[in-house]
Short mmCIF file of C-alpha atoms and ligand atoms in Angstrom, two decimals:
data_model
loop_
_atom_site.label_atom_id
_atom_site.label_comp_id
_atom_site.label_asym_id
_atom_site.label_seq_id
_atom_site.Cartn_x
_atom_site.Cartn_y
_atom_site.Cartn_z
CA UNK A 1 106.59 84.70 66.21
CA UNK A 2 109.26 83.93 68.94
CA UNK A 3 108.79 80.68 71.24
CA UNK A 4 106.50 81.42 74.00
CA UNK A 5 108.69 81.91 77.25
CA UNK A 6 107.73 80.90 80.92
CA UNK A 7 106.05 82.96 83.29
CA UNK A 8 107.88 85.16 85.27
CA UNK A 9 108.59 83.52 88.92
CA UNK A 10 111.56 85.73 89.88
CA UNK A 11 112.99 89.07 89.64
CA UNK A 12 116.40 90.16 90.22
CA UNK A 13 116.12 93.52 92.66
CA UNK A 14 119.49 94.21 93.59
CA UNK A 15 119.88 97.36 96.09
CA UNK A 16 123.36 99.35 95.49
CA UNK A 17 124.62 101.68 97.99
CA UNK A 18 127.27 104.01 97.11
CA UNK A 19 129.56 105.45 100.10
CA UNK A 20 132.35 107.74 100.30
CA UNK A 21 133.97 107.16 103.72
CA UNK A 22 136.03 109.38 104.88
CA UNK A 23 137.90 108.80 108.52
CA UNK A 24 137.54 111.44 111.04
CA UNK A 25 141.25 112.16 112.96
CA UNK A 26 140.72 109.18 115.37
CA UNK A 27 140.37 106.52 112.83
CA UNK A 28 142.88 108.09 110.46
CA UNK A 29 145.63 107.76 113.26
CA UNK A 30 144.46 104.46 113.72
CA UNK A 31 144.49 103.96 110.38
CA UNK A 32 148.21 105.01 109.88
CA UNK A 33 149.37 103.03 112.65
CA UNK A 34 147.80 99.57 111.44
CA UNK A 35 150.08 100.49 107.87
CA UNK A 36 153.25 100.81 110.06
CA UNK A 37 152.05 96.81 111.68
CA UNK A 38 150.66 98.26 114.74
CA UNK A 39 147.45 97.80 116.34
CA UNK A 40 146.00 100.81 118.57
CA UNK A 41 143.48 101.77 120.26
CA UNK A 42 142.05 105.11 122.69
CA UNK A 43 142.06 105.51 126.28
CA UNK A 44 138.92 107.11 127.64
CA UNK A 45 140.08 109.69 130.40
CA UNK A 46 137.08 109.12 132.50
CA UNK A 47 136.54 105.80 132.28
CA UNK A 48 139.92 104.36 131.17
CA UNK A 49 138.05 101.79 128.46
CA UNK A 50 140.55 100.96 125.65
CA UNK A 51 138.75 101.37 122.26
CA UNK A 52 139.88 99.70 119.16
CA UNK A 53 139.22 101.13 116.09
CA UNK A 54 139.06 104.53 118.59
CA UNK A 55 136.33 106.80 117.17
CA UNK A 56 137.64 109.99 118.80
CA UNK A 57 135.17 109.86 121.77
CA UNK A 58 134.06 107.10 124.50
CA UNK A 59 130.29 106.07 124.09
CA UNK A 60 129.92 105.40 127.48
CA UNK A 61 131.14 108.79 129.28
CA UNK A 62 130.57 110.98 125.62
CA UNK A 63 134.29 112.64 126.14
CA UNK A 64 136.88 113.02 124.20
CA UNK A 65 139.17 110.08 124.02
CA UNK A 66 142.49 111.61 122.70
CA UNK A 67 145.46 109.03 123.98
CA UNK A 68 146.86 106.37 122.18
CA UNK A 69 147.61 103.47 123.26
CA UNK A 70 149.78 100.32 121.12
CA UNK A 71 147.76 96.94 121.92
CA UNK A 72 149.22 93.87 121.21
CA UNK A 73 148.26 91.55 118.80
CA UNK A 74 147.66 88.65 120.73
CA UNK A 75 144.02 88.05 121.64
CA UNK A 76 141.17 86.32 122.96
CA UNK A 77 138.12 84.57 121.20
CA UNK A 78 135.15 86.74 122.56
CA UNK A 79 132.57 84.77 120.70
CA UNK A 80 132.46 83.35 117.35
CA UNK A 81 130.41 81.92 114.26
CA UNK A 82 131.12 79.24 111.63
CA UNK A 83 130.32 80.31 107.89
CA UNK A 84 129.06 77.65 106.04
CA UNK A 85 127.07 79.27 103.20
CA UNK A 86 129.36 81.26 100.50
CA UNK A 87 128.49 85.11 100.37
CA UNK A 88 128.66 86.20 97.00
CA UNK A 89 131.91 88.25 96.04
CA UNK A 90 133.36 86.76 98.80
CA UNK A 91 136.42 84.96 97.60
CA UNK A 92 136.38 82.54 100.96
CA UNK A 93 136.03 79.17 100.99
CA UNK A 94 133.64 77.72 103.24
CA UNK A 95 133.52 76.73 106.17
CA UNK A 96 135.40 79.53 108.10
CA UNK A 97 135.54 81.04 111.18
CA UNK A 98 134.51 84.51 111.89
CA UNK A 99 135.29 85.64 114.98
CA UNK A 100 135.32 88.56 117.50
CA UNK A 101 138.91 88.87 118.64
CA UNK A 102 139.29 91.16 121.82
CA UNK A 103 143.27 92.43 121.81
CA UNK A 104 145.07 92.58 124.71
CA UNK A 105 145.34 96.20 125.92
CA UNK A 106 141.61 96.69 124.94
CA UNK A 107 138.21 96.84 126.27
CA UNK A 108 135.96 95.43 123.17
CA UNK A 109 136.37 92.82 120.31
CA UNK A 110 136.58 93.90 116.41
CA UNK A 111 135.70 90.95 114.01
CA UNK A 112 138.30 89.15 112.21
CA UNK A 113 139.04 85.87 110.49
CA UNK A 114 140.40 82.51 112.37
CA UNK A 115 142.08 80.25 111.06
CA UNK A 116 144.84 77.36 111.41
CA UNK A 117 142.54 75.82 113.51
CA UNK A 118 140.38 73.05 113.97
CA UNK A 119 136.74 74.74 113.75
CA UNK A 120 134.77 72.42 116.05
CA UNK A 121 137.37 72.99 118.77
CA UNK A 122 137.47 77.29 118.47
CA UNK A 123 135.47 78.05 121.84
CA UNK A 124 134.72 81.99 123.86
CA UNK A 125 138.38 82.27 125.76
CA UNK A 126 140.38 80.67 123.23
CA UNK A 127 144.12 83.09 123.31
CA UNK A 128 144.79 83.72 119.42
CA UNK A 129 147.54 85.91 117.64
CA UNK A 130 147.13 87.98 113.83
CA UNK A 131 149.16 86.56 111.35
CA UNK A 132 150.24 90.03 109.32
CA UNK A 133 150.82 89.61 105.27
CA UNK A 134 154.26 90.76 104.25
CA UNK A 135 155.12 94.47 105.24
CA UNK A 136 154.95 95.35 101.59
CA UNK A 137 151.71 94.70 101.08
CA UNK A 138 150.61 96.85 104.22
CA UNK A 139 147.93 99.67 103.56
CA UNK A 140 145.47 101.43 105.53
CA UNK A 141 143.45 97.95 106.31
CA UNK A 142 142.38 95.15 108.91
CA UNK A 143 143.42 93.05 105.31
CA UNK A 144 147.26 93.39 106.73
CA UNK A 145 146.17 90.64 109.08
CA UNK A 146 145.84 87.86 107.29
CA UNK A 147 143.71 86.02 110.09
CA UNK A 148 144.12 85.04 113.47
CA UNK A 149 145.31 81.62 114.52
CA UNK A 150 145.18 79.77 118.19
CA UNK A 151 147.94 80.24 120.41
CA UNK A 152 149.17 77.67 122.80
CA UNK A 153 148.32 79.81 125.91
CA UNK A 154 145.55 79.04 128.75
CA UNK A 155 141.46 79.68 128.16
CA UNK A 156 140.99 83.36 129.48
CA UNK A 157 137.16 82.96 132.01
CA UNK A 158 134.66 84.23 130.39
CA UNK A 159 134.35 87.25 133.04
CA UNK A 160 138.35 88.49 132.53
CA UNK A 161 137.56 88.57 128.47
CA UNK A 162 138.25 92.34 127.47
CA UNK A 163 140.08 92.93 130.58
CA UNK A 164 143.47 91.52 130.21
CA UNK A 165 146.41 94.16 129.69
CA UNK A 166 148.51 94.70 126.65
CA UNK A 167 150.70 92.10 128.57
CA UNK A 168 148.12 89.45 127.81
CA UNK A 169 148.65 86.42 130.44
CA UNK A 170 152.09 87.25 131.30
CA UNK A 171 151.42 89.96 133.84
CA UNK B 1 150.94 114.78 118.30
CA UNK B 2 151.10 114.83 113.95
CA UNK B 3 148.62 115.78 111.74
CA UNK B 4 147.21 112.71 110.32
CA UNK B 5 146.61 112.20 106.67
CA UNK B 6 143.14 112.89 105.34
CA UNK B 7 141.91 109.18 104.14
CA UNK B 8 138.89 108.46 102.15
CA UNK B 9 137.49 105.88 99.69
CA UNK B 10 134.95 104.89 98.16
CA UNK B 11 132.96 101.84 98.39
CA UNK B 12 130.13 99.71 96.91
CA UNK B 13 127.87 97.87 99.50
CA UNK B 14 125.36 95.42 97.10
CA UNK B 15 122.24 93.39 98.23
CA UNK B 16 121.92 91.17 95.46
CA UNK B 17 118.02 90.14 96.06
CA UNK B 18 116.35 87.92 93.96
CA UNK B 19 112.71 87.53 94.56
CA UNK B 20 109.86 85.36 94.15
CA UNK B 21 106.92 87.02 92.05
CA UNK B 22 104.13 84.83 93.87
CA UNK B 23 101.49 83.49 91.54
CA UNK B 24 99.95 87.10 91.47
CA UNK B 25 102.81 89.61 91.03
CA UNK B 26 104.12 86.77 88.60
CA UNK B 27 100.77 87.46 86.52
CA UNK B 28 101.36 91.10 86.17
CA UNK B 29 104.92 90.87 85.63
CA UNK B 30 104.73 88.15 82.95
CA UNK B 31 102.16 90.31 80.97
CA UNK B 32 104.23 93.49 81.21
CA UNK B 33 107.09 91.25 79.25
CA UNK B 34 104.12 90.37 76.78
CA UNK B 35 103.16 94.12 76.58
CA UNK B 36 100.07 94.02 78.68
CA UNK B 37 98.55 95.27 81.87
CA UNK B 38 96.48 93.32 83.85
CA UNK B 39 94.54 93.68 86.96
CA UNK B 40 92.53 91.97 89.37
CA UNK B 41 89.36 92.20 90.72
CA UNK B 42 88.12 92.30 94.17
CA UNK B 43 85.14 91.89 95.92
CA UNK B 44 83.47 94.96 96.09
CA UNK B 45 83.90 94.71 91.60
CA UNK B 46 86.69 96.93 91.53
CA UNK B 47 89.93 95.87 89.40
CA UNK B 48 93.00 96.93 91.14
CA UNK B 49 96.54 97.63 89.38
CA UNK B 50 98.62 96.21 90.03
CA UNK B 51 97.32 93.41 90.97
CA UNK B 52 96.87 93.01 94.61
CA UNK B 53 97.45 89.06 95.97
CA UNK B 54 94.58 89.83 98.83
CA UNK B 55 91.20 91.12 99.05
CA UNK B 56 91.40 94.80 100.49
CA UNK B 57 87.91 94.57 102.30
CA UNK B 58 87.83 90.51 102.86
CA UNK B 59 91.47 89.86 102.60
CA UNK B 60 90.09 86.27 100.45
CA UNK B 61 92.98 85.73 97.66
CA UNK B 62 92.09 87.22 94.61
CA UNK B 63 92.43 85.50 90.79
CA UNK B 64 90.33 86.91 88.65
CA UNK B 65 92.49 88.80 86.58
CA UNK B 66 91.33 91.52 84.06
CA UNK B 67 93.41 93.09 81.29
CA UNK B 68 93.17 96.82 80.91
CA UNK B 69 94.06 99.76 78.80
CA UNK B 70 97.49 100.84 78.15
CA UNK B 71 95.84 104.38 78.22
CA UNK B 72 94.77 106.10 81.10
CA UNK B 73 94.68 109.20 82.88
CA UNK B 74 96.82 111.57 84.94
CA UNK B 75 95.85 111.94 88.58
CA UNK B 76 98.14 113.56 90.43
CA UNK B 77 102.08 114.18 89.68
CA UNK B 78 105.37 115.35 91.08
CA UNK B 79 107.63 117.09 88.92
CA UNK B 80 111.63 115.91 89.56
CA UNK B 81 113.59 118.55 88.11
CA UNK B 82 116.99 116.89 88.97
CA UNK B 83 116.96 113.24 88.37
CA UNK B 84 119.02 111.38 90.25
CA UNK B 85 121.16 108.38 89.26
CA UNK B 86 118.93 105.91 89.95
CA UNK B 87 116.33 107.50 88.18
CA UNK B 88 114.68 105.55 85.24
CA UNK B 89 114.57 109.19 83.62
CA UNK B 90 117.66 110.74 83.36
CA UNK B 91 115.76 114.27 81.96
CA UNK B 92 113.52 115.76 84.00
CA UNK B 93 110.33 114.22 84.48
CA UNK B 94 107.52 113.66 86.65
CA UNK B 95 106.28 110.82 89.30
CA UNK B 96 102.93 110.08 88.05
CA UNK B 97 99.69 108.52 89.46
CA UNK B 98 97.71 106.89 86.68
CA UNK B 99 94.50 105.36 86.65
CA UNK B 100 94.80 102.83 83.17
CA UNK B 101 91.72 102.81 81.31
CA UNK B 102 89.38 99.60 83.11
CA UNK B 103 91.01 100.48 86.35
CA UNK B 104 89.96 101.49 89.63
CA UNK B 105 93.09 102.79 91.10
CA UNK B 106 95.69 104.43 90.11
CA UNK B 107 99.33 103.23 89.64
CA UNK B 108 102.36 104.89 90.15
CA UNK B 109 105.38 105.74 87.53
CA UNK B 110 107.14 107.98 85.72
CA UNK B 111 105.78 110.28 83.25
CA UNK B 112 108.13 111.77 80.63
CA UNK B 113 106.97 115.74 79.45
CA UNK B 114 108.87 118.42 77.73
CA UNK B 115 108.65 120.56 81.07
CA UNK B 116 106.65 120.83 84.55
CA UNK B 117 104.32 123.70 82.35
CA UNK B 118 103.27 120.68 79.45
CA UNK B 119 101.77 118.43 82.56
CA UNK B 120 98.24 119.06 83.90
CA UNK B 121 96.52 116.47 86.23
CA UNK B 122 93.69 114.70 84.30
CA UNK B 123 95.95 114.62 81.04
CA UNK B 124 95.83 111.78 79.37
CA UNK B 125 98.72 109.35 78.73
CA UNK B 126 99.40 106.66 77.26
CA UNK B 127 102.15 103.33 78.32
CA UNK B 128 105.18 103.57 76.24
CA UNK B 129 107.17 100.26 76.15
CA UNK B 130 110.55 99.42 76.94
CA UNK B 131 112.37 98.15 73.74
CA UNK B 132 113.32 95.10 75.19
CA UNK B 133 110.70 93.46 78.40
CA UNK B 134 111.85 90.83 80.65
CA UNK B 135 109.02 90.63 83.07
CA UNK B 136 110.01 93.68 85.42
CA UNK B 137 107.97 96.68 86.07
CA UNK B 138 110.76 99.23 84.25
CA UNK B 139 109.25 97.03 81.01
CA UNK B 140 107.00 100.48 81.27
CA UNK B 141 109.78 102.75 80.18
CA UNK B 142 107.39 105.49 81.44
CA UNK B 143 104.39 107.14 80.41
CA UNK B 144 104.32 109.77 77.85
CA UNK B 145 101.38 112.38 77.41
CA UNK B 146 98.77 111.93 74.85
CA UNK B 147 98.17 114.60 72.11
CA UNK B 148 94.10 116.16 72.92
CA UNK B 149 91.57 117.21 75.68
CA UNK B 150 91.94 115.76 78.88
CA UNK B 151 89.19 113.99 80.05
ZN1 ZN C 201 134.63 106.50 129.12
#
C-alpha cells in the first residue's frame, strides 16, 4: 500500500493558444522600418490621424491609409501603470512601469516600458525618449527599444497629448 | 514604393490557471485519483455526476455523496473522425454521454471504438483508467465499450 495522499484542493488548467501571425503589407513596412531604427506610422487621407503600428486602413474613416510617415522617438506619457506583481515568464523585475507612450508625429499611444525614472514621480504629460539596444541586435521588434526614459522637456496638457508634431515641443 | 518582405512567426500565448477544486469538485476529483466515481445527491433523490456543489431545484449545498459504478451506459455520442491536438484521443473516437451505473445523469467524455460503425447509443461501457491519476478528470483515460447486449 502507498501512503495515503491529501485531497485534491487544486488543479493545474493551463489554456495554450497557438498563433501564427503573419503581418499584412502595412505592418510589414512598419515592421522593416523599426529594424533599420526608425519608428513610423500612416497618414489617414481623410482624416490626417497618424497611426502607429499603421494597420493599412484608418478605423475612424475605414480608408485606406497608404503614406508613411517617420515619427520621432521622443514622446509623451499618455497614461501609465506600475507592475508590482511578477507575471510568470516574464523576466522583469518588479516594480516597473508600463506605460502608453504617444510619439511625436502620431495620433495614439502604443505600450512600452519606462524606465530611468523615479516611479512615484512618472505622471500623464511626462516628455520621454526610447533608448534603442545596439543596431546589431535590431530585428523586426518593439524589443529594439530597450525602454523609454524621461526627458528633461516641459509636461505636454493633457488636451495637446497625441497632437504634437514629429517636431515634438520645438515647433 | 518596395515590396515588403512577407513576415510571420509563430507564437505561444499561455494562461497558466491553477484552480481551487471547492470542497465538492475536490470530492470527485480526489476519488478519480483513488479510482472511483462519486456523486451526489439532491433533493428530489437523484445522484448527479459529477457532483454538482448546489441543489438544481433548491439550490441548498449538497454533501451527501454516493459512489457509483464504473460501468454505465451509452446515451448519446459524437463521432470525431479527425482528432485534433488537444484531443485526449489522438485516434478517432467519439464524445460520449454516459449515464454510470447508480447515476441519474449522464456525464460527458470520450469513448474509444474501433470505428463510428462499432458504437450504438445504449452500448454499454465501461471506465478505463489512466495509468497514472493525480486527481484530474483525464484520470478517466476514456471509456471503452463493453463486450454483450446493450441494455
Ligand atoms: Zn481617417
Amino acid at each position: 500500500m502507498s501512503e495515503p495522499q491529501a485531497d485534491v484542493t487544486v488543479v493545474k488548467s493551463p489554456v495554450y493558444l497557438k498563433y501564427r501571425f503573419t503581418a499584412g503589407s502595412a505592418p510589414a513596412r512598419f515592421l522593416g522600418r523599426l529594424k533599420e531604427g526608425v519608428l513610423t506610422g500612416q497618414r489617414c487621407p481623410r482624416c490626417s490621424n497618424v497611426y502607429i503600428p499603421a494597420r493599412g486602413s484608418c478605423p475612424a474613416c475605414g480608408v485606406p491609409t497608404e503614406k508613411e510617415v517617420v515619427l520621432s522617438d521622443k514622446g509623451t506619457v499618455q497614461s501609465f501603470t506600475i507592475v508590482s506583481i511578477p507575471i510568470p515568464g516574464n523576466p522583469i523585475e518588479p516594480p516597473y512601469i508600463v506605460a502608453n507612450i504617444v510619439p511625436d508625429g502620431a495620433n495614439i499611444s502604443f505600450i512600452h516600458l519606462l524606465s530611468e525614472c523615479v516611479n512615484e514621480e512618472v505622471h500623464i504629460g511626462q516628455r520621454v525618449q526610447a533608448l534603442w539596444k545596439p543596431a546589431a541586435e535590431w530585428g523586426y521588434s518593439m524589443d529594439n527599444i530597450r525602454y523609454f526614459r524621461p526627458l528633461d522637456e516641459p509636461d505636454v496638457a493633457v488636451d495637446r497629448i497625441g497632437k504634437l508634431p514629429v517636431t515634438g515641443l520645438e515647433s | 514604393m518596395a515590396a515588403a518582405e512577407l513576415l510571420s512567426q509563430e507564437f505561444e500565448l499561455g494562461f497558466t490557471y491553477t484552480r481551487s477544486t471547492g470542497p465538492v469538485v475536490g470530492k470527485f476529483l480526489t476519488g478519480l485519483r483513488d479510482g472511483k466515481v462519486y456523486g451526489v445527491r439532491g433533493s428530489d433523490g437523484r445522484v448527479l455526476v459529477p457532483p454538482a456543489e448546489y441543489d438544481p431545484v433548491t439550490a441548498a449545498p449538497l454533501t451527501d455523496f454516493v459512489e457509483v459504478g464504473q460501468e454505465g451506459r451509452l446515451l448519446s455520442w459524437c463521432w470525431v473522425s479527425e482528432p485534433r491536438e488537444a484531443h485526449l484521443l489522438q485516434q478517432p473516437f467519439a464524445w460520449a454521454m454516459v449515464q454510470l451505473d447508480g447515476a441519474d445523469v449522464p456525464m460527458i467524455h470520450c469513448l474509444e471504438a474501433p470505428s463510428a460503425e462499432a458504437v450504438t447509443t445504449g452500448a454499454r461501457v465501461s471506465i478505463s483508467w489512466a495509468d497514472e491519476r493525480q486527481g484530474f478528470i483525464t484520470d478517466i483515460r476514456c471509456f471503452t465499450l463493453l463486450q454483450g447486449a446493450a441494455s
